[in-house]
Short mmCIF file of C-alpha atoms and ligand atoms in Angstrom, two decimals:
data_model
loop_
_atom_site.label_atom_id
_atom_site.label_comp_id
_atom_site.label_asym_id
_atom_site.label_seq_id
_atom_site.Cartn_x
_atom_site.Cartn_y
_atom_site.Cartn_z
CA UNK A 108 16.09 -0.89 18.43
CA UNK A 109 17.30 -2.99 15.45
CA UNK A 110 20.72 -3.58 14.54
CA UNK A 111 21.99 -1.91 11.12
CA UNK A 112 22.22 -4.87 9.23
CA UNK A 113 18.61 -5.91 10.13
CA UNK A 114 17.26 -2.14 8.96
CA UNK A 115 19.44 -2.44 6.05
CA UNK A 116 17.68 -5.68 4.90
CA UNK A 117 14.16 -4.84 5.79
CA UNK A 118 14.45 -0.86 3.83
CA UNK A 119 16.07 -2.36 0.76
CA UNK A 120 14.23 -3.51 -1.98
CA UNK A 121 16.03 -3.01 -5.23
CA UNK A 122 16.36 -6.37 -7.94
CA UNK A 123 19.13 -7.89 -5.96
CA UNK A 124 18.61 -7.42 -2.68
CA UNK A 125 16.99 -10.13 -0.65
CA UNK A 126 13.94 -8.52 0.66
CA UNK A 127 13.81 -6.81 -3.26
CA UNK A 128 13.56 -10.85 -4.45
CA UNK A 129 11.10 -11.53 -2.14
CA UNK A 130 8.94 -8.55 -2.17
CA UNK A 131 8.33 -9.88 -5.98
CA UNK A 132 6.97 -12.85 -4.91
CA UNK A 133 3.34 -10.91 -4.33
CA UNK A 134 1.21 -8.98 -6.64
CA UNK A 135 1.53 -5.46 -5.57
CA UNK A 136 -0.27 -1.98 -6.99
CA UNK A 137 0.90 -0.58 -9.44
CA UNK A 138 -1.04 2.38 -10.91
CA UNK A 139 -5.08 3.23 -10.42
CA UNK A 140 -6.94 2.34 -13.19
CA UNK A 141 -7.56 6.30 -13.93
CA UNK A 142 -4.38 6.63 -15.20
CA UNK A 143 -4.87 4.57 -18.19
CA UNK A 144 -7.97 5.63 -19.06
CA UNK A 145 -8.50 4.88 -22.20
CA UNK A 146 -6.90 2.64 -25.23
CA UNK A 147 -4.03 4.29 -26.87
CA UNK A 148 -3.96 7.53 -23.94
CA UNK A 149 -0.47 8.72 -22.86
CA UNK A 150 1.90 6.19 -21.04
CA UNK A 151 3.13 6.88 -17.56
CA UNK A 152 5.94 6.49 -15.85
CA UNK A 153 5.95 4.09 -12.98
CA UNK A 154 8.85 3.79 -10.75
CA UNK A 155 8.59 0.77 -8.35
CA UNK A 156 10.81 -1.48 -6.31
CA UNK A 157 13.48 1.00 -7.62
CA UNK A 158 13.28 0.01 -11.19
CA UNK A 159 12.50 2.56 -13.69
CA UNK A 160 9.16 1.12 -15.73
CA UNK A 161 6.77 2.76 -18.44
CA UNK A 162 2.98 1.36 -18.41
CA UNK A 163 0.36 1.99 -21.22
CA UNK A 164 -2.97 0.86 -22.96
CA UNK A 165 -2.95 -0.60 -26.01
CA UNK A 166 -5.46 0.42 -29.51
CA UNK A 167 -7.09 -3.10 -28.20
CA UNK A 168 -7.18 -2.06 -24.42
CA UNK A 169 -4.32 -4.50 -22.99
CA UNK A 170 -2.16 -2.98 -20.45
CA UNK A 171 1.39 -3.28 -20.32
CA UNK A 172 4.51 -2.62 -17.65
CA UNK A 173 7.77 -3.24 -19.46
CA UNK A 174 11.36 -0.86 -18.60
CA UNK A 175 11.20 2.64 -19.13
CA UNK A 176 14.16 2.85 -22.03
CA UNK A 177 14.17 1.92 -25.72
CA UNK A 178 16.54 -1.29 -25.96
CA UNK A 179 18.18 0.63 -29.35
CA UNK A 180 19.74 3.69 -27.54
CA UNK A 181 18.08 4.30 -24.04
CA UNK A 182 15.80 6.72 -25.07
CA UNK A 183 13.04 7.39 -22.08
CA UNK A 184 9.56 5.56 -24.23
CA UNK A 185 7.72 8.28 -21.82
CA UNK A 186 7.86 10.68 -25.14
CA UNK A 187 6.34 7.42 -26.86
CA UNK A 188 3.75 7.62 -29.56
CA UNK A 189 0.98 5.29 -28.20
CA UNK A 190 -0.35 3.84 -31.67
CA UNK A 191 -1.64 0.32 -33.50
CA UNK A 192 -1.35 -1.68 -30.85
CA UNK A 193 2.50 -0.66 -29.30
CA UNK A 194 4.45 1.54 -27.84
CA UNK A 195 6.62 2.95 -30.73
CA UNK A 196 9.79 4.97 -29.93
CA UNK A 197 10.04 8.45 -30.86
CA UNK A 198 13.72 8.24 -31.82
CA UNK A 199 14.43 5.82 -34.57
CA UNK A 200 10.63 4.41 -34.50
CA UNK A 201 11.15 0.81 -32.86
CA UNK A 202 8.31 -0.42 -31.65
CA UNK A 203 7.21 -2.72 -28.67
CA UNK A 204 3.51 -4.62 -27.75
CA UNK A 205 2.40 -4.64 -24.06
CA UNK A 206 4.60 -7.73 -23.25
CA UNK A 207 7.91 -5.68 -24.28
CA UNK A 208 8.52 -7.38 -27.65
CA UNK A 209 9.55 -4.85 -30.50
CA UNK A 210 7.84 -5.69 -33.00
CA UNK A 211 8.65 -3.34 -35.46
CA UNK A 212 12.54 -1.26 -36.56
CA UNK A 213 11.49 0.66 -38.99
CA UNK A 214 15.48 1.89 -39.27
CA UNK A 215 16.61 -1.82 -40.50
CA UNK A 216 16.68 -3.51 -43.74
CA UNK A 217 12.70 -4.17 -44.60
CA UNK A 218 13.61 -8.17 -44.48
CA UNK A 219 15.59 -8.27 -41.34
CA UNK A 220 14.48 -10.34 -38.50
CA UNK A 221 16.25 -8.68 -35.70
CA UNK A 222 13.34 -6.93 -34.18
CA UNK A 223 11.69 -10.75 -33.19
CA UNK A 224 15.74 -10.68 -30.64
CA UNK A 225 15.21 -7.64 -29.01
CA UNK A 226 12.54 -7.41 -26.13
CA UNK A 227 12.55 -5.24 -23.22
CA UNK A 228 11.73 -7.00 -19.55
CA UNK A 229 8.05 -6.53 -18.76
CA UNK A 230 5.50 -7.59 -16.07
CA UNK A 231 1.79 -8.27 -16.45
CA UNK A 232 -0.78 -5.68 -15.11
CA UNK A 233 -3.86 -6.33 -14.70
CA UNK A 234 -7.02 -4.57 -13.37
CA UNK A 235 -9.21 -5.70 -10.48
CA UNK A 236 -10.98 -3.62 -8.01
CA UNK A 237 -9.63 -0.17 -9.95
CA UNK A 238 -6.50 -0.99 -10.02
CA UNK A 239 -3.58 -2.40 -12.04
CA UNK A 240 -1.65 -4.86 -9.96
CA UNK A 241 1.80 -6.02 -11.29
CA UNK A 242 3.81 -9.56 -10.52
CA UNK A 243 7.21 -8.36 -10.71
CA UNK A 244 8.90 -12.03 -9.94
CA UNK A 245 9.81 -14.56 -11.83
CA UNK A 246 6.90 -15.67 -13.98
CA UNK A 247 7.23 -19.35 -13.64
CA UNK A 248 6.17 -18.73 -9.95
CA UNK A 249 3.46 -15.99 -10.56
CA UNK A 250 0.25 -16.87 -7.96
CA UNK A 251 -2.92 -15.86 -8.91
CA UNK A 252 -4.68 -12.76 -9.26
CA UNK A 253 -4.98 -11.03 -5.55
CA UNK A 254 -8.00 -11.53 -3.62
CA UNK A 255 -7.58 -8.72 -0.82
CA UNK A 256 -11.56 -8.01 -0.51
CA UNK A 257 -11.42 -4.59 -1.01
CA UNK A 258 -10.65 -5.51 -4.58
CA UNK A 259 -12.89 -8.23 -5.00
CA UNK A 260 -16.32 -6.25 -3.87
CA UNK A 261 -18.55 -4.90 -6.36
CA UNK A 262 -17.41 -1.56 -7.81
CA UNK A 263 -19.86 0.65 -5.93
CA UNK A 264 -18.62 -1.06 -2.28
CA UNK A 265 -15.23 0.38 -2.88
CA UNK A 266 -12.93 3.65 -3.30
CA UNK A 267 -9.49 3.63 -3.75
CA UNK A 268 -6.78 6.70 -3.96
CA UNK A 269 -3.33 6.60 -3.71
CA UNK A 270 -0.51 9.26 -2.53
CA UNK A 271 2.99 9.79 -3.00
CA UNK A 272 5.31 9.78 0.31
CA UNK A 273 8.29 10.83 1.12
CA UNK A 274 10.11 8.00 2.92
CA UNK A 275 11.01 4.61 3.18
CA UNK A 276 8.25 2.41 2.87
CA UNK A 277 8.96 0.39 6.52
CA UNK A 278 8.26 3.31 8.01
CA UNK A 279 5.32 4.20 6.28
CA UNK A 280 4.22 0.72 7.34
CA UNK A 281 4.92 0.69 10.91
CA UNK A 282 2.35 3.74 11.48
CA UNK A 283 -0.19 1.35 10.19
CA UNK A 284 0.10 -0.92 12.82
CA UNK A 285 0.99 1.20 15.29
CA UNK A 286 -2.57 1.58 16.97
CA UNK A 287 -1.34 3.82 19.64
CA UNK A 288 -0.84 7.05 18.26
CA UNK A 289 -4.27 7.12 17.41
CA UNK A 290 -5.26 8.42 20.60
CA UNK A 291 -2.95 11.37 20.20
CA UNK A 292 -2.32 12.39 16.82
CA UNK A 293 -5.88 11.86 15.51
CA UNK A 294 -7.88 12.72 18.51
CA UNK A 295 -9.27 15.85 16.96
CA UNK A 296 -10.28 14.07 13.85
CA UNK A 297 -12.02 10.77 15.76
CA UNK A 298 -15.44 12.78 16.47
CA UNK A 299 -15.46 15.13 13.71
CA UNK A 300 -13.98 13.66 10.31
CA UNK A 301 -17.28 12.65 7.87
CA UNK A 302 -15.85 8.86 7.34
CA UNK A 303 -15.08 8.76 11.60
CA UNK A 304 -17.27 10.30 13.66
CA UNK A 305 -20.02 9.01 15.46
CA UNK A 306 -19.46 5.51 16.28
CA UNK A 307 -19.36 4.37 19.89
CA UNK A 308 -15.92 2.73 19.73
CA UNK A 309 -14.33 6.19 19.37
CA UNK A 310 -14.80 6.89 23.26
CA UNK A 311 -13.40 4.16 24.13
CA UNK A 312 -10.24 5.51 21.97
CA UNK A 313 -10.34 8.77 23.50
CA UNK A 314 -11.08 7.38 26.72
CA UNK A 315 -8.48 5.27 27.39
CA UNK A 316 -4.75 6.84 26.22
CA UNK A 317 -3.11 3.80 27.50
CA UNK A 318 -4.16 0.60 25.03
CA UNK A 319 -2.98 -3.21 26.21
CA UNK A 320 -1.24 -4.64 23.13
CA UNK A 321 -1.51 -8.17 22.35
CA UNK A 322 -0.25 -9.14 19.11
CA UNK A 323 -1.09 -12.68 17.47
CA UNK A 324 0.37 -14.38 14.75
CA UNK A 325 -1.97 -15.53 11.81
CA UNK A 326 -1.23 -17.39 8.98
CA UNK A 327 -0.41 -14.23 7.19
CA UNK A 328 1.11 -11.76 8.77
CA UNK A 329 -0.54 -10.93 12.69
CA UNK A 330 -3.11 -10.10 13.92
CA UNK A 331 -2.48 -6.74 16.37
CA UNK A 332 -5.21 -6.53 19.32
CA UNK A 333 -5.12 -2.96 21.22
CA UNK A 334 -7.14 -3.26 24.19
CA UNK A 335 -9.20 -0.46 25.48
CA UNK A 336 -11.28 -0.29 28.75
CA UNK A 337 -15.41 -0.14 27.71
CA UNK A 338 -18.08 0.00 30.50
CA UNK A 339 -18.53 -3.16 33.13
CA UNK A 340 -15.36 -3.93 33.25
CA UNK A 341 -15.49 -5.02 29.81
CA UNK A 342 -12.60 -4.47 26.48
CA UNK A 343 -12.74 -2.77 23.58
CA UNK A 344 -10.84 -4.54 21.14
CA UNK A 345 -9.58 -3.13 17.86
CA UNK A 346 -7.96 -5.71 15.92
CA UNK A 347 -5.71 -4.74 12.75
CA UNK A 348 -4.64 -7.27 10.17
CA UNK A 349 -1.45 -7.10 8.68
CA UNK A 350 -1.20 -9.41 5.94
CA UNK A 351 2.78 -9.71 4.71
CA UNK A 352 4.75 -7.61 3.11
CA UNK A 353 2.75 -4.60 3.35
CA UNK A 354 -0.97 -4.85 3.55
CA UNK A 355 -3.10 -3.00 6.70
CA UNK A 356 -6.69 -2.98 7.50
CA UNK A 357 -7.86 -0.71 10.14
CA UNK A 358 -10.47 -2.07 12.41
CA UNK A 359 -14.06 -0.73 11.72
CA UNK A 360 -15.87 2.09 13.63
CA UNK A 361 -19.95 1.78 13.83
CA UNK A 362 -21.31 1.38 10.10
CA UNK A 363 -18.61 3.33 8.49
CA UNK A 364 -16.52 1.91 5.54
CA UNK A 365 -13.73 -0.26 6.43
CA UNK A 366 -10.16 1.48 5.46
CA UNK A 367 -6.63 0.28 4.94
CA UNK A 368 -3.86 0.93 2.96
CA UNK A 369 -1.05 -0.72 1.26
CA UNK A 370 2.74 0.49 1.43
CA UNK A 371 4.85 0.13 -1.62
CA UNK A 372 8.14 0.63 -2.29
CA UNK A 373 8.97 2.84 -5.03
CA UNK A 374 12.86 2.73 -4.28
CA UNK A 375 14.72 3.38 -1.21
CA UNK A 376 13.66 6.47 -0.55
CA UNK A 377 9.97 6.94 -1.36
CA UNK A 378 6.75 4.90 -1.32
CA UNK A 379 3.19 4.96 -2.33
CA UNK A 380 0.78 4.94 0.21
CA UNK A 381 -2.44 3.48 -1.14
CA UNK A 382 -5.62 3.82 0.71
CA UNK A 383 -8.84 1.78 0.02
CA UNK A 384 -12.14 1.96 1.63
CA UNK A 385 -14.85 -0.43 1.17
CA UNK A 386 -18.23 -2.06 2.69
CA UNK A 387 -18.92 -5.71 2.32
CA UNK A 388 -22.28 -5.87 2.73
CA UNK A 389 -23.39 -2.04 0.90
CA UNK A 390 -22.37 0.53 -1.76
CA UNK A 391 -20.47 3.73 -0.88
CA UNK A 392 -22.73 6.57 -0.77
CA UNK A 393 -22.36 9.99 -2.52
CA UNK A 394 -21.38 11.84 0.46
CA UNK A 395 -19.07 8.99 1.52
CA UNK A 396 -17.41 9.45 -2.15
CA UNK A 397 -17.75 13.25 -2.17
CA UNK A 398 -15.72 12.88 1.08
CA UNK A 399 -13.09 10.78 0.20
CA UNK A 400 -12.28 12.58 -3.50
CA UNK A 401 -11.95 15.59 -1.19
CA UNK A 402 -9.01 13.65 0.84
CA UNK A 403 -11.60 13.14 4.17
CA UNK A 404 -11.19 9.95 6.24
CA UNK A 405 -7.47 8.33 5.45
CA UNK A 406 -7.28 9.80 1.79
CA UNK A 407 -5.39 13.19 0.97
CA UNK A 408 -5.46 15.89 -1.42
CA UNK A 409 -3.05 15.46 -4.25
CA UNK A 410 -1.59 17.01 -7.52
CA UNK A 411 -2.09 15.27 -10.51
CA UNK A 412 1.23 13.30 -9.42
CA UNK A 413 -0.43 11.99 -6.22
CA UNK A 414 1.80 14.11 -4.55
CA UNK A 415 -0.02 15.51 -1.26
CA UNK A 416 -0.73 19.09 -1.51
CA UNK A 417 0.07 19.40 2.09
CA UNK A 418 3.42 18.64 1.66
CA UNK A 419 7.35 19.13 3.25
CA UNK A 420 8.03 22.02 0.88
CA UNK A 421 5.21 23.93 2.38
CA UNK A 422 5.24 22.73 6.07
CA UNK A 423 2.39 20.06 5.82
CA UNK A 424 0.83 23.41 5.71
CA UNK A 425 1.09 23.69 9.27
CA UNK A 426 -1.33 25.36 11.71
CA UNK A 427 -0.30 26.38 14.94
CA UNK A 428 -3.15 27.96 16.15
CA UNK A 429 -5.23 24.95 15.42
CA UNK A 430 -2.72 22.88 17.17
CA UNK A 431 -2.85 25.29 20.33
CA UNK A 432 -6.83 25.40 20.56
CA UNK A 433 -6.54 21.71 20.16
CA UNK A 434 -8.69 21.66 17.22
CA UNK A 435 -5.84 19.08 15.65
CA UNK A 436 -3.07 17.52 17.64
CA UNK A 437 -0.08 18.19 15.62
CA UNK A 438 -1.21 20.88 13.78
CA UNK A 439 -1.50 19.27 10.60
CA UNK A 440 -4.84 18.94 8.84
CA UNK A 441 -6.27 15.18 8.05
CA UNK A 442 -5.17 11.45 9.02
CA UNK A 443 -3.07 10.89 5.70
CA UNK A 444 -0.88 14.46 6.21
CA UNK A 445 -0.33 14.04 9.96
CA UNK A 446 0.74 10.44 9.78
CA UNK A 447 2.68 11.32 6.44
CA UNK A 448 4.24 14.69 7.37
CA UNK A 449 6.05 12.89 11.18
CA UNK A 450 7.02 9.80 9.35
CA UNK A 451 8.86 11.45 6.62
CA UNK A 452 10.70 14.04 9.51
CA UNK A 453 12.25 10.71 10.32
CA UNK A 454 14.34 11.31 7.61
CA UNK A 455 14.09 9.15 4.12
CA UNK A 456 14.90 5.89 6.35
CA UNK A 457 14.90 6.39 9.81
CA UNK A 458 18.19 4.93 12.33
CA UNK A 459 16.30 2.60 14.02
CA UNK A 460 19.48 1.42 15.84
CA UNK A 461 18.55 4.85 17.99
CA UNK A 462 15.30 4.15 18.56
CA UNK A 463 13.88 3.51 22.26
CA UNK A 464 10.92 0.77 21.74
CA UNK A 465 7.78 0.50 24.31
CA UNK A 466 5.35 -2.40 25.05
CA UNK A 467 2.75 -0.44 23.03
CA UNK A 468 5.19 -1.28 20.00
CA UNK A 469 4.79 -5.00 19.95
CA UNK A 470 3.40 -5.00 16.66
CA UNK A 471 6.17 -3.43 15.05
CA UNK A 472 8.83 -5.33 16.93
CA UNK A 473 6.83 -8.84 15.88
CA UNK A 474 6.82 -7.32 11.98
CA UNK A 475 9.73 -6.92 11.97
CA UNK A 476 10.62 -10.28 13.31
CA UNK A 477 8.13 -11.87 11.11
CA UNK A 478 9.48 -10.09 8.09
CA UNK A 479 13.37 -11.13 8.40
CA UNK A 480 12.50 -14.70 9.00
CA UNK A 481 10.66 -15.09 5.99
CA UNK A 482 13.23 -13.51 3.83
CA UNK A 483 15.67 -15.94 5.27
CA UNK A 484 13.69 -18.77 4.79
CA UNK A 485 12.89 -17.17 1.18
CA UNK A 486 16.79 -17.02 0.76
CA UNK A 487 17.64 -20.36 2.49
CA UNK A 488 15.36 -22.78 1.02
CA UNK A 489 12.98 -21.15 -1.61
CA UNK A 490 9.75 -21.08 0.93
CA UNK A 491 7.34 -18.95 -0.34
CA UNK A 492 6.49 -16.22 2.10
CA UNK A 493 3.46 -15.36 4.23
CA UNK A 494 0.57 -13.50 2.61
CA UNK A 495 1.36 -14.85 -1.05
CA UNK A 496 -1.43 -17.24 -0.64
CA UNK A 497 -4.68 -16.41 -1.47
CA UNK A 498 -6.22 -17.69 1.75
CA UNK A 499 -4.15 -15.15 3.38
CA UNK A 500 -5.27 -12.50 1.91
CA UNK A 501 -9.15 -13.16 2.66
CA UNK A 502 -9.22 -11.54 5.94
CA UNK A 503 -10.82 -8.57 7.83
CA UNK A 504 -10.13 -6.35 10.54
CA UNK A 505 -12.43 -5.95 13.78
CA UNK A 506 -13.54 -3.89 16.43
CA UNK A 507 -15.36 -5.74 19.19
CA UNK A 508 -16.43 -5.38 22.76
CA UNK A 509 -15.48 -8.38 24.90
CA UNK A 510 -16.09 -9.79 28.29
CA UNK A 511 -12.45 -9.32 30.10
CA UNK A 512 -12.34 -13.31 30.41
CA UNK A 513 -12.44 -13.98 26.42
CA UNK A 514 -9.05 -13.54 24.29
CA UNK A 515 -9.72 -11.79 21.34
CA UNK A 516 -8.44 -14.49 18.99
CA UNK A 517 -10.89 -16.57 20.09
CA UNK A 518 -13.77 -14.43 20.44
CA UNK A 519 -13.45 -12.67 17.22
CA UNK A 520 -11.65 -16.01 14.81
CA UNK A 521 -14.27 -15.56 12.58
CA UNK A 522 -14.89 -11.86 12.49
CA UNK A 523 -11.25 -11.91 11.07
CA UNK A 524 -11.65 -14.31 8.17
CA UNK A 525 -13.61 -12.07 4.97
CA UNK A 526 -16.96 -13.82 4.64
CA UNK A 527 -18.21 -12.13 1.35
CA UNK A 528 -22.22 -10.56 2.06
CA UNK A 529 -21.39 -10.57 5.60
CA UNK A 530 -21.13 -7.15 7.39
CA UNK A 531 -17.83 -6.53 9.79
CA UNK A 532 -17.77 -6.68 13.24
CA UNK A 533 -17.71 -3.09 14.55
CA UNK A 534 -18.47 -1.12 17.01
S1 FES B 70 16.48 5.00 -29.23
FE1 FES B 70 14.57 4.09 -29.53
S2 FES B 70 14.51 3.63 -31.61
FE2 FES B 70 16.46 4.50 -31.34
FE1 FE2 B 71 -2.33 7.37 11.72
#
């Protein structure tokens, strides 16, 4: 369990609140790159780290992320007309570029300078790997560009979607590095999903309900070993990276793409669960693609508001009869709707003062712990926290099979680290 104050801390991320000023220490998603497709298209809303943001393309191609409302009168600059280079609202006609600045009030005298004091906040976004990542913090500490390697591979290595969910983002989190529900919850999927099935390592999963957890710390974030019996008295080890705040890479299976995801806070209440799949070392094949667009492997299907269509309004879509035959485990169909649908019955943000914590849980306890003692360090004395650095964020997940003598850190060090042209250890 976690005392109140604790959950409190690590579920709030609004402008003020501590984990809210350090969460804007790190570039973070912000849109895909579909949804500016082209110079001058619509602008969309973007809600994140509960404030209320517009983002658009420019007539030269330049993306921007500046607050929703028109500095004049508050007027929403969703109903903006997208034109010569700004964003001009549809009220009185002021005008901003893509850093905010309004550069034009038509509704003034023609001489008067008061458009050069008015300038909304705003936040770069720029695109790498298809998407637009944003730098929310203060810009005299902005790092450099991210370097997480499913955004650095070639464009035909990698596939990224992204779906709206209905909770807390901590939450969301913790079932990525939970590696024990696997076993249950997607047991019906391991053999039979296009983007799973076939690799050795899933027997092992299947075979063995009852995973050893040993969780390491890495420079980053951890690194979360589940242990698995194999044949000979030998491990299987599937090793998850969790790079700080939010950043998850699920440990290969056989020559499959490599998937993760990345949690983000939109406000309190709701996140966005990104999901990427790559290959280091070769491009995505059609089928692979065809398979992923049709919300196979960790991806789901969504509206054209990345909202799941699958969703709490309609029961996840539930299917009992598949759930009784066994054909899925919960009912629910696909890895991104059965995680999604039990973490959001936890409620928007779940009690965790009432929770009852096992051994296999270690990953989520050391998170945690991880988490609120860089925010107070962040809060005491300025440090910047895990995962910002650029090192940090050049690392892999694993799955491995190890004699029972050799701890995984060891054994696998350099399987962890991204070594770009070299494929990932998997089994
Ligand atoms: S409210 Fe935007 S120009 Fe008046
Ligand atoms: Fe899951």
């Amino acid at each position: 369990m976690l005392k109140k104050e604790y959950n409190d801390l690590l579920t709030q991320t609004g402008p003020e609140t501590p984990f809210g000023r350090m969460f804007r220490c790190y570039w973070i998603p912000a849109l895909l790159a579909e949804e500016l497709p082209a110079n001058d298209c619509p602008p969309v809303r973007v809600k994140l780290l509960s404030e209320r943001l517009i983002a658009f393309r420019d007539t030269d191609g330049r993306y921007g992320l500046m607050d929703e409302f028109c500095a004049h009168r508050g007027i929403s600059l969703w109903f903006g007309r997208n034109e010569e280079c700004g964003l001009r609202c549809p009220y009185h006609g002021w005008k901003y570029d893509v850093t905010g600045q309004c550069v034009d009030m038509p509704n003034e005298p023609e001489h008067s300078a008061f458009a050069k004091k008015v300038k909304l906040t705003s936040y770069p976004l720029v695109e790498r790997g298809g998407v637009l990542w944003t730098y929310m913090g203060p810009p005299e500490q902005q790092p450099p560009l991210p370097e997480y390697e499913f955004a650095t591979v070639p464009a035909a290595q990698t596939y990224t979607s992204k779906r709206f969910q209905e909770c807390n983002w901590l939450q969301a989190m913790e079932g990525g590095i939970d590696s024990s529900h696997v076993s249950f919850l997607h047991r019906g999927d391991i053999n039979t999903d296009p983007l799973f099935k076939g690799a050795r390592g899933n027997q092992y999963n299947l075979g063995d309900l009852r995973p050893v957890f040993e969780v390491v710390e890495s420079a980053g974030g951890l690194f979360i070993g589940a242990r698995r019996n194999a044949e000979d008295g030998n491990y299987y080890w599937r090793i998850t990276q969790w790079v700080m705040p939010s950043y998850t890479i699920i440990p290969p299976r056989g020559t499959h793409s490599v998937h993760g995801h990345f949690w983000i806070p939109i406000d309190d209440e709701n996140c966005w669960a990104w999901s990427f799949d790559y290959h280091p070392t070769r491009v995505l094949t059609e089928s692979e693609l065809t398979a992923m667009r049709a919300g196979k492997g960790i991806h789901a299907k969504v509206d054209d508001q990345y909202r799941p269509i699958a969703n709490k309004d309609n029961d996840y879509l539930m299917d009992r009869a598949a759930q009784k035959a066994g054909k899925t485990y919960s009912g629910i169909e696909g890895f991104a709707m059965q995680d999604a649908s039990l973490q959001e019955s936890m409620g928007p943000v779940v009690d965790r003062t009432k929770e009852t914590l096992v051994s296999t849980d270690s990953g989520i306890i050391m998170a945690r712990q991880k988490l609120l003692r860089a925010i107070k360090a962040f809060m005491e004395q300025g440090v910047v926290p895990p995962g910002v650095s650029l090192e940090h964020q050049r690392v892999r997940s694993a799955a491995v099979v190890l004699p029972p003598d050799q701890p995984f850190k060891d054994a696998a060090r350099d399987a962890l680290i991204a070594h770009p042209g070299v494929a990932p250890a998997s089994v």
